[in-house]
Coordinates of C-alpha atoms in Angstrom, one line a residue:
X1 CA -54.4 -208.7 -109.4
X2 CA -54.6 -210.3 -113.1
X3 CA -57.9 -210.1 -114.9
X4 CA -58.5 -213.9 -114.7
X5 CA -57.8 -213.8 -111.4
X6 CA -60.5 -211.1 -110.4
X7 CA -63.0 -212.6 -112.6
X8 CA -62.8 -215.9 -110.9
X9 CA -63.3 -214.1 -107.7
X10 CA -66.1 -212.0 -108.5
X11 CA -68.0 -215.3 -110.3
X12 CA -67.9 -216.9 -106.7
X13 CA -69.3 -214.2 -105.3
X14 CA -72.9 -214.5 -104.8
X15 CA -75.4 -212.1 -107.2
X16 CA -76.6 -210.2 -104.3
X17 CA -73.0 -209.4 -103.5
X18 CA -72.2 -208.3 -106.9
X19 CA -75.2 -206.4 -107.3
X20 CA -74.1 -204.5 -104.0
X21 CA -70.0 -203.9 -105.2
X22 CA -71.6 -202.8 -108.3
X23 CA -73.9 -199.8 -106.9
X24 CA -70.9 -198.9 -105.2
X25 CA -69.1 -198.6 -108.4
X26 CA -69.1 -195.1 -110.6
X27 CA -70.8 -195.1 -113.2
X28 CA -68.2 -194.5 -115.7
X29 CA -66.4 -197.2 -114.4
X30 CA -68.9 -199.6 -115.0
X31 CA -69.2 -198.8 -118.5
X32 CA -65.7 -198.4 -119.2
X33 CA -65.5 -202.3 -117.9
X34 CA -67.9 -204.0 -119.5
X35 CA -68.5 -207.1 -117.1
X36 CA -68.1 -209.6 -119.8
X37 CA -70.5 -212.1 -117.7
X38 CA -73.8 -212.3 -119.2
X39 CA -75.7 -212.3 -116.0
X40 CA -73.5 -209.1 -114.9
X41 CA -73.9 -207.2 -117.9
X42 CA -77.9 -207.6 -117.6
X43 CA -78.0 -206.2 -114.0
X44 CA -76.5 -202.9 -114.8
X45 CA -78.6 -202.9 -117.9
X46 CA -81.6 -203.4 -115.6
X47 CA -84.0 -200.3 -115.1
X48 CA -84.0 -201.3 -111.2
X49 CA -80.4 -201.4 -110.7
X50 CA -80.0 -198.7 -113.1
X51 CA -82.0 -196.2 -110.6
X52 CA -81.0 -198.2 -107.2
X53 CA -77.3 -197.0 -108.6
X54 CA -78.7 -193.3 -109.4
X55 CA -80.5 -193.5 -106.1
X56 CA -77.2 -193.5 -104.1
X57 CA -75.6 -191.0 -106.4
X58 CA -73.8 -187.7 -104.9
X59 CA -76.4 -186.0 -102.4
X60 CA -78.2 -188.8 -101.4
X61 CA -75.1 -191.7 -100.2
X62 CA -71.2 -191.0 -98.9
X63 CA -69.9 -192.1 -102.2
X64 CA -67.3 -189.9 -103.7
X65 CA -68.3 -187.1 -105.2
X66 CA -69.0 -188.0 -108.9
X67 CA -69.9 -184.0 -110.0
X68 CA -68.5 -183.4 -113.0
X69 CA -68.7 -179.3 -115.2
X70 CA -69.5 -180.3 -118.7
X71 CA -68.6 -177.1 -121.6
X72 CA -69.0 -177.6 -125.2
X73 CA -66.7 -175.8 -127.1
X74 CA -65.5 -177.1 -130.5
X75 CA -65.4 -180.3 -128.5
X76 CA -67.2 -182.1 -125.4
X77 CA -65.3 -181.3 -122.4
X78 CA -65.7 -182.8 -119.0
X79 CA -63.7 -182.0 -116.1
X80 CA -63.3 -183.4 -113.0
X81 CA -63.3 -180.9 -110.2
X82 CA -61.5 -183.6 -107.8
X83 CA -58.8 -185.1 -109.5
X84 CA -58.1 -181.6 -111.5
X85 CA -58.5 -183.5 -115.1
X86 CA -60.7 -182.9 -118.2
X87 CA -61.5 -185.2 -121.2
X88 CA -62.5 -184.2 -124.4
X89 CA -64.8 -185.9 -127.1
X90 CA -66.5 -185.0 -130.1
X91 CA -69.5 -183.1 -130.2
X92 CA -72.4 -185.6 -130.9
X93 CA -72.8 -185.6 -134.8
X94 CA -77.1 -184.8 -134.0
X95 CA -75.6 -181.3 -132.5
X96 CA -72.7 -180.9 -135.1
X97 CA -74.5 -179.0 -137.8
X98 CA -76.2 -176.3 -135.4
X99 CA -74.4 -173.4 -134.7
X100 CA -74.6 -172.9 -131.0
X101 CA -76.0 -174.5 -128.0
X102 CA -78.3 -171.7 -126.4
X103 CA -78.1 -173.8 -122.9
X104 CA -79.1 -177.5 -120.8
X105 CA -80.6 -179.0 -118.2
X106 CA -79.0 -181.7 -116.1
X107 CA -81.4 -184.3 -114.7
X108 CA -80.5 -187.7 -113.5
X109 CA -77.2 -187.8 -115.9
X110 CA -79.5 -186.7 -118.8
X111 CA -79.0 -183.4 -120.6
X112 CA -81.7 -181.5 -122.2
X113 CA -80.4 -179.5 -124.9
X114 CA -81.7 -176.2 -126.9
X115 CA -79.4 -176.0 -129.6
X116 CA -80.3 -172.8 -131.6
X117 CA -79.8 -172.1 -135.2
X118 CA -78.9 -168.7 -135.4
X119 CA -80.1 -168.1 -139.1
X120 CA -83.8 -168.9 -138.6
X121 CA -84.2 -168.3 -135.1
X122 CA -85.2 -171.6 -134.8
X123 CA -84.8 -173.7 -131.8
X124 CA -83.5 -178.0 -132.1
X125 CA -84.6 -179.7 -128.6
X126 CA -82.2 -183.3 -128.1
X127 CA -81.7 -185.2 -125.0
X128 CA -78.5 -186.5 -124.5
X129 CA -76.4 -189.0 -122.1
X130 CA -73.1 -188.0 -122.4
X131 CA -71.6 -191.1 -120.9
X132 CA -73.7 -193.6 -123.0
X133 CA -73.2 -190.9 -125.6
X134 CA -76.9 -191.7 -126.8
X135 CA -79.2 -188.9 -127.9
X136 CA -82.2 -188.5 -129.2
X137 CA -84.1 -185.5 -131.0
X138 CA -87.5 -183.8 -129.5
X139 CA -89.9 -183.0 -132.1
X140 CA -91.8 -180.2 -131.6
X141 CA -96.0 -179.9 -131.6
X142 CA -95.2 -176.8 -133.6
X143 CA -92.0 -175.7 -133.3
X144 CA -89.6 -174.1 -130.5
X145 CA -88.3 -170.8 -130.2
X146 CA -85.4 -168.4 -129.1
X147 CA -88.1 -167.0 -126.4
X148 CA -88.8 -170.7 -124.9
X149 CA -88.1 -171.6 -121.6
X150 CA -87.5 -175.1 -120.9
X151 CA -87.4 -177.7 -117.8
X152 CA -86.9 -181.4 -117.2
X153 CA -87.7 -183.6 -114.9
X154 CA -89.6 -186.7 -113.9
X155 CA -93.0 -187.2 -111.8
X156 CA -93.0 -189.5 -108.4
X157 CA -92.5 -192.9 -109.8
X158 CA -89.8 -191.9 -112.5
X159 CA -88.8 -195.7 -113.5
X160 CA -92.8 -196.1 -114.4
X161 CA -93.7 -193.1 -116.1
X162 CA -90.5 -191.5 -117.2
X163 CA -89.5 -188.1 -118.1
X164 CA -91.4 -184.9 -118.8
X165 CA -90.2 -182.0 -120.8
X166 CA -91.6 -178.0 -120.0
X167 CA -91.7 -176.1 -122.8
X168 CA -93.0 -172.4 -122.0
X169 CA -92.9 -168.7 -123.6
X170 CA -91.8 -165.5 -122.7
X171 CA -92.7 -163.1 -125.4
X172 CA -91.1 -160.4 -123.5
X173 CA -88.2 -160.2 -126.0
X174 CA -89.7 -161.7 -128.8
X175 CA -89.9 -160.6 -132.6
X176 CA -93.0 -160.1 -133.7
X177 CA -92.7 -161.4 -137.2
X178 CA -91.6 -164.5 -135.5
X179 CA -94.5 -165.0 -133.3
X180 CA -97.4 -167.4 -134.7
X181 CA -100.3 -166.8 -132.8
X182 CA -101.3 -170.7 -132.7
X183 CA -98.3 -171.5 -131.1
X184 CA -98.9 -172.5 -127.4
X185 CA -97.3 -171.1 -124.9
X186 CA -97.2 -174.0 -122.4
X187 CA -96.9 -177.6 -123.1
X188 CA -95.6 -180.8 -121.9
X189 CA -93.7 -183.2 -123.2
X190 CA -93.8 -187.2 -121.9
X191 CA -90.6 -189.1 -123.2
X192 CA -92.3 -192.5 -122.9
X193 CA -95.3 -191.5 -125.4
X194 CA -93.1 -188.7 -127.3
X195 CA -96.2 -186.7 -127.0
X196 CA -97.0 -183.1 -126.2
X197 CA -99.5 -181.9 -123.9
X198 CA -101.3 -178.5 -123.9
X199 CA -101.1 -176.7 -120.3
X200 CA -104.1 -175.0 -120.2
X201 CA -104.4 -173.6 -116.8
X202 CA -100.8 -172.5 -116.7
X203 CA -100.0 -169.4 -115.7
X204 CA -96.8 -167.3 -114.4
X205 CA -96.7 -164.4 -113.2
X206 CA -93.0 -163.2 -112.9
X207 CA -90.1 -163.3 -115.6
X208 CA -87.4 -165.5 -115.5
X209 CA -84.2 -164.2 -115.0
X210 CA -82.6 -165.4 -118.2
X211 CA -79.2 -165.0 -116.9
X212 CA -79.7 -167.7 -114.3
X213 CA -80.0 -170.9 -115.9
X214 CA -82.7 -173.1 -114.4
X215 CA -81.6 -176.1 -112.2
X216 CA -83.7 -179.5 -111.6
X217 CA -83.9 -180.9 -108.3
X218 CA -85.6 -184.0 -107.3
X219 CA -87.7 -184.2 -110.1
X220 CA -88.7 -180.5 -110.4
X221 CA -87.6 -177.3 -111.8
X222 CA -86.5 -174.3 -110.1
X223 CA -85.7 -170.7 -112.1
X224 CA -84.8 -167.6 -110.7
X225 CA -87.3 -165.0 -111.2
X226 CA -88.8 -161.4 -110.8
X227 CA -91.7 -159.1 -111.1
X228 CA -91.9 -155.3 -110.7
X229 CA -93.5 -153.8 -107.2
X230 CA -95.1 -150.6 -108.4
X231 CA -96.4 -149.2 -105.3
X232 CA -92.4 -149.4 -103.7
X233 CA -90.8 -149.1 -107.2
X234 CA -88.7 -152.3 -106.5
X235 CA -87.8 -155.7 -108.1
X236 CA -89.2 -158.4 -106.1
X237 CA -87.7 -161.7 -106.7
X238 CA -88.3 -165.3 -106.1
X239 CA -87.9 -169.2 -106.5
X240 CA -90.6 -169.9 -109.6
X241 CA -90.9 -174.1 -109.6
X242 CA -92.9 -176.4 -111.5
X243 CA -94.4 -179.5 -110.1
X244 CA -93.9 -182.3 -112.6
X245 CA -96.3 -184.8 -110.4
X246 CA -99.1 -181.9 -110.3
X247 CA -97.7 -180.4 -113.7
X248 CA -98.7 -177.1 -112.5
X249 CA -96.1 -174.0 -111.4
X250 CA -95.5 -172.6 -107.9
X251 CA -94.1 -169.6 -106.0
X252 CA -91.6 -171.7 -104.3
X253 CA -90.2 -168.9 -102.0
X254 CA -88.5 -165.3 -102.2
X255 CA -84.7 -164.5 -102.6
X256 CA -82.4 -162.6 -100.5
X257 CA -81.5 -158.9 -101.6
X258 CA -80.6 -159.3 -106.2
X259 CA -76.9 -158.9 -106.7
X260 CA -75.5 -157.8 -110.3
X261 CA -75.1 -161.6 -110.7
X262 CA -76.8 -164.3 -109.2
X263 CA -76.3 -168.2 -110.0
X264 CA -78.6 -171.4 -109.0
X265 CA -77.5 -174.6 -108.3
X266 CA -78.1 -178.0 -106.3
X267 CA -77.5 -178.3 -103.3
X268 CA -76.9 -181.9 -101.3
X269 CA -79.3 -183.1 -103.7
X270 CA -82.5 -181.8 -102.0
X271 CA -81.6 -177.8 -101.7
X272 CA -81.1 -175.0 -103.7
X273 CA -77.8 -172.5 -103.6
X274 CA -77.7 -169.1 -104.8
X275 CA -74.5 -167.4 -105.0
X276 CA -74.0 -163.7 -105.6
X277 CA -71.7 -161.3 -106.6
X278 CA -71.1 -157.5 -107.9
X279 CA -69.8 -156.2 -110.7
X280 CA -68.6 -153.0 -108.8
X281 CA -67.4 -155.1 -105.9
X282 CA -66.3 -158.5 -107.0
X283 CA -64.0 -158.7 -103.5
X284 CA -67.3 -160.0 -101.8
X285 CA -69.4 -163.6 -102.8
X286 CA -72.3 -164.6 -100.9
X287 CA -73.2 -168.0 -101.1
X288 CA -77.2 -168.6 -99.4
X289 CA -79.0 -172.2 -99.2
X290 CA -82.8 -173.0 -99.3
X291 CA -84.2 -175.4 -96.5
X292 CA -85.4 -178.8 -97.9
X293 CA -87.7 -178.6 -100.7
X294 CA -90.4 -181.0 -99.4
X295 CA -92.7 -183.0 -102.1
X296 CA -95.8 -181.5 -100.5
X297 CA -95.0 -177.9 -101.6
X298 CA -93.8 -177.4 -97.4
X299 CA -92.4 -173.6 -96.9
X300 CA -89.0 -172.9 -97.8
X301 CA -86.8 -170.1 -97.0
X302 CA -83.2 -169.0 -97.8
X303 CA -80.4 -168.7 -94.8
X304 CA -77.3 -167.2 -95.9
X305 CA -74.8 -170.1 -95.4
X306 CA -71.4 -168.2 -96.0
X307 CA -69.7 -165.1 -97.6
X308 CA -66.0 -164.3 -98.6
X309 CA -64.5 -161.5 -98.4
X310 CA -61.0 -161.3 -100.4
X311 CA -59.2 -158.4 -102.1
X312 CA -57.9 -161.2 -104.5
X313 CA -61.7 -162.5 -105.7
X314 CA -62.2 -163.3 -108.8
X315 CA -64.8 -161.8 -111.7
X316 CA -66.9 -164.8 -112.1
X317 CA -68.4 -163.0 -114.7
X318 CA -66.3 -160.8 -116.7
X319 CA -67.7 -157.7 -118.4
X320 CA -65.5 -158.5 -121.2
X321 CA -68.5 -158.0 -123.5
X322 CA -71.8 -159.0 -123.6
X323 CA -71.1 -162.5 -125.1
X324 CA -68.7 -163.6 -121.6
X325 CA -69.8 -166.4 -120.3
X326 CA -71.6 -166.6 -116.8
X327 CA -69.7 -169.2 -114.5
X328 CA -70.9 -172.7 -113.6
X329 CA -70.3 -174.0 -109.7
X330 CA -71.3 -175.8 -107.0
X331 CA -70.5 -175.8 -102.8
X332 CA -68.8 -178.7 -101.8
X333 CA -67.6 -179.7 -98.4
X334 CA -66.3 -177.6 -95.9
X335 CA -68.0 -174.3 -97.4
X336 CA -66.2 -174.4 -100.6
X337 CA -67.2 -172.7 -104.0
X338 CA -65.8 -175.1 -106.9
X339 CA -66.0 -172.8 -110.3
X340 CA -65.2 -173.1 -113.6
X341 CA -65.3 -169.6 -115.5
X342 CA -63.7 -167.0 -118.1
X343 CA -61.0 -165.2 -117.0
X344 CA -58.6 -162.3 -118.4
X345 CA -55.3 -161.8 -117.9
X346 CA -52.6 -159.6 -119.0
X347 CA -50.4 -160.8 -122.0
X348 CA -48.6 -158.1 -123.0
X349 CA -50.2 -156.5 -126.3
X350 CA -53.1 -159.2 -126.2
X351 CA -55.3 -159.8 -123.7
X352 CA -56.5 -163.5 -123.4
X353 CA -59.4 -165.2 -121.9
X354 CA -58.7 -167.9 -119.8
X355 CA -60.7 -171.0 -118.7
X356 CA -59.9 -171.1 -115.4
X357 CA -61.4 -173.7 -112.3
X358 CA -61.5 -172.2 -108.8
X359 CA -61.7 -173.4 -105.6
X360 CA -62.6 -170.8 -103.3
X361 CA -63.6 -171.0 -99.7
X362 CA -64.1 -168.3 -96.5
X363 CA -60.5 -167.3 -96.8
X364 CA -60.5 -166.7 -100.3
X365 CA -58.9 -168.5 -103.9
X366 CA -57.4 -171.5 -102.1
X367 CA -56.8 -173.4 -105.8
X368 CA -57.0 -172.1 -109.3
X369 CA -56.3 -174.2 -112.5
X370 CA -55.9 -172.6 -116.1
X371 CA -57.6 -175.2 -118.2
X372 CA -58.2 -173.4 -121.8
X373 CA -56.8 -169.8 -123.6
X374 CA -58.1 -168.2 -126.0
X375 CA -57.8 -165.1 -127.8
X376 CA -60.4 -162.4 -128.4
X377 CA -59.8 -162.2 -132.0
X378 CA -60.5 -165.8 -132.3
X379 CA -63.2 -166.9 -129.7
X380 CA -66.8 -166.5 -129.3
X381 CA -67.1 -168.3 -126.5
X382 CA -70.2 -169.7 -125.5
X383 CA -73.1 -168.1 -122.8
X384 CA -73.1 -170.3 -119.8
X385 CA -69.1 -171.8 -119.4
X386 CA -70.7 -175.1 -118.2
X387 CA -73.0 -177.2 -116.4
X388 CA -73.3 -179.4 -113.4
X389 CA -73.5 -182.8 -114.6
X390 CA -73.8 -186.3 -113.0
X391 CA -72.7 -189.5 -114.6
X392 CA -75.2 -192.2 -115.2
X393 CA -76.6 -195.3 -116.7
X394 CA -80.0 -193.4 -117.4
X395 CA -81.3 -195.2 -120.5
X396 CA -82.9 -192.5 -123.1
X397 CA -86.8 -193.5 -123.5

């Protein structure tokens, strides 16, 4: 259908109509069109469409799955598990000059970034929309650090008091000639003021398993975490969340037995995954799921949803060295493990590291796709291969 013709049937369509087509529309497919009416342009500026359109987003409505891995290396890349294709972009000019990007947060299509500079230790905080491509730089009360933990998310009524940033420490593995005594070691940080907030009364009590990158769901963040069990000489691990409505941390629940390597993720928008493997016997993945996690701190529990057993699996993480990346994934339909992860493979004298995205379900690799190569000589890579990202219209505060 011509363009003319499609405008002139959409304009006699009535607003509430549009409004409905619209929310039904991708994201990137509304800002990739433009709607050049006025009055159609406004609505999908509009805060209440905006998070109406969020609101039905993968997890929560039957629209196609709109998941996409995002990786930065050298470039922006996003792939698109579905369809099998990946777009690259330049790295925002605000991250350019810093030399690596230590990890992020995905919430509601934003990404909280901790960019590190490696010379001074010192830690650059931005928040990013990759589709709009708008970012903005966190200032710090004092300043951030390589031992910070941080968290996003958002408190019940999101579209009236906006986002909240975590910032906590864990001087565990911190340098001592680094470490300013003044510093605090839990704060909060409210988008809509760009002020910080000292949490007095916060306290944990495990360590987060820096390893598995922390995952926001439904506002909150969720970390993988452990202490030590002297009397039985054990790890014990467990869900550690924080409440951005009460602003206060909580033992959310404990985990199943600790593999060698255990990743978090969303699940159906109101769950947790956790899927495991061994480093001395990658030929079996376990993939568990947490029960709902209820807004009024209800009990949760892990049930192991699936496992594969395959002579053929895959290292997700490859003991290459201790700069190989950790694999980013999530479970989609039909019990499936979509992965996008380093990978070697035997080049005659060299020995490359592939990019590689997986789909892997009860019987095993169903689908793999090489999607970068790199030599060892030459690449650095980065620590986590990607993240879980959603598309939005999320305007930054």
């Amino acid at each position: 259908m011509a363009s003319s013709q499609r405008s002139w049937s959409l304009s006699s369509l009535p607003l509430d109509m549009i409004e409905e087509i619209f929310h039904r529309t991708p994201a990137e497919s509304l800002l990739r069109s433009k709607p050049t009416r006025k009055k159609w342009y406004d609505l999908i500026k509009n805060k209440r469409f905006i998070y109406e359109h969020l609101r039905r987003s993968p997890g929560r409505s039957r629209r196609t799955d709109e998941r996409r891995f995002l990786r930065i290396d050298k470039t922006v890349q996003i792939m698109e598990p579905v369809t099998r294709t990946r777009s690259e972009k330049p790295i925002p000019h605000e991250l350019q000059p810093l030399e690596n990007i230590k990890a992020m947060v995905h919430c509601d299509g934003l990404m909280l970034c901790m960019c590190s500079d490696m010379e001074s230790r010192i830690v650059h905080l931005a928040l990013w929309n990759p589709l709009t491509r708008h970012i903005t730089l966190i200032q710090p009360s004092t300043r951030f650090t390589t031992s910070d933990y941080y968290g996003i998310g958002h408190g019940v009524n999101k579209y009236r008091d906006g986002y909240k940033i975590l910032r906590f420490s864990d001087r565990r593995y911190d340098n001592h000639h680094h470490h300013h005594h003044s510093e605090v070691d839990f704060e909060i940080y409210y988008c809509e003021t760009s002020s910080w907030r000292t949490l007095d009364d916060a306290k944990v009590d495990w360590n987060v398993d820096f390893t598995c990158h922390g995952v926001s769901v439904m506002g909150n963040m969720y970390w993988l975490a452990h202490r030590d069990v002297e009397e039985e000489e054990e790890l014990e691990s467990c869900i550690l969340g924080f409440d951005f409505t009460a602003e206060k941390f909580m033992d959310v629940c404990f985990c199943p037995p600790i593999f060698d390597y255990n990743y978090l993720s969303c699940f159906g928008g109101d769950r947790l995954s956790l899927l495991q493997q061994n480093n001395d016997e990658p030929s079996l993945i376990e993939v568990w799921v947490s029960s709902k996690l209820a807004d009024d701190g209800g009990d949760v529990s892990f049930t192991k949803y699936f496992s594969v057993v395959s002579p053929d699996l895959p290292w997700l993480h490859i003991e290459r060295s201790e700069n190989a990346s950790h694999p980013v994934y999530y479970i989609a339909k039909n019990k499936r493990i979509i992965a996008w992860c380093e990978g070697l493979m035997d080049d005659g004298d060299r020995l490359p590291v592939w990019i590689i995205l997986y789909e892997i379900d009860e019987g095993g690799v169903r689908n793999q796709l090489e999607t970068e190569r790199h030599y060892e000589n030459d690449y650095v890579g980065t620590f986590l291969c990607g993240y879980v990202y959603v598309p939005s219209l999320v305007p930054l505060p």
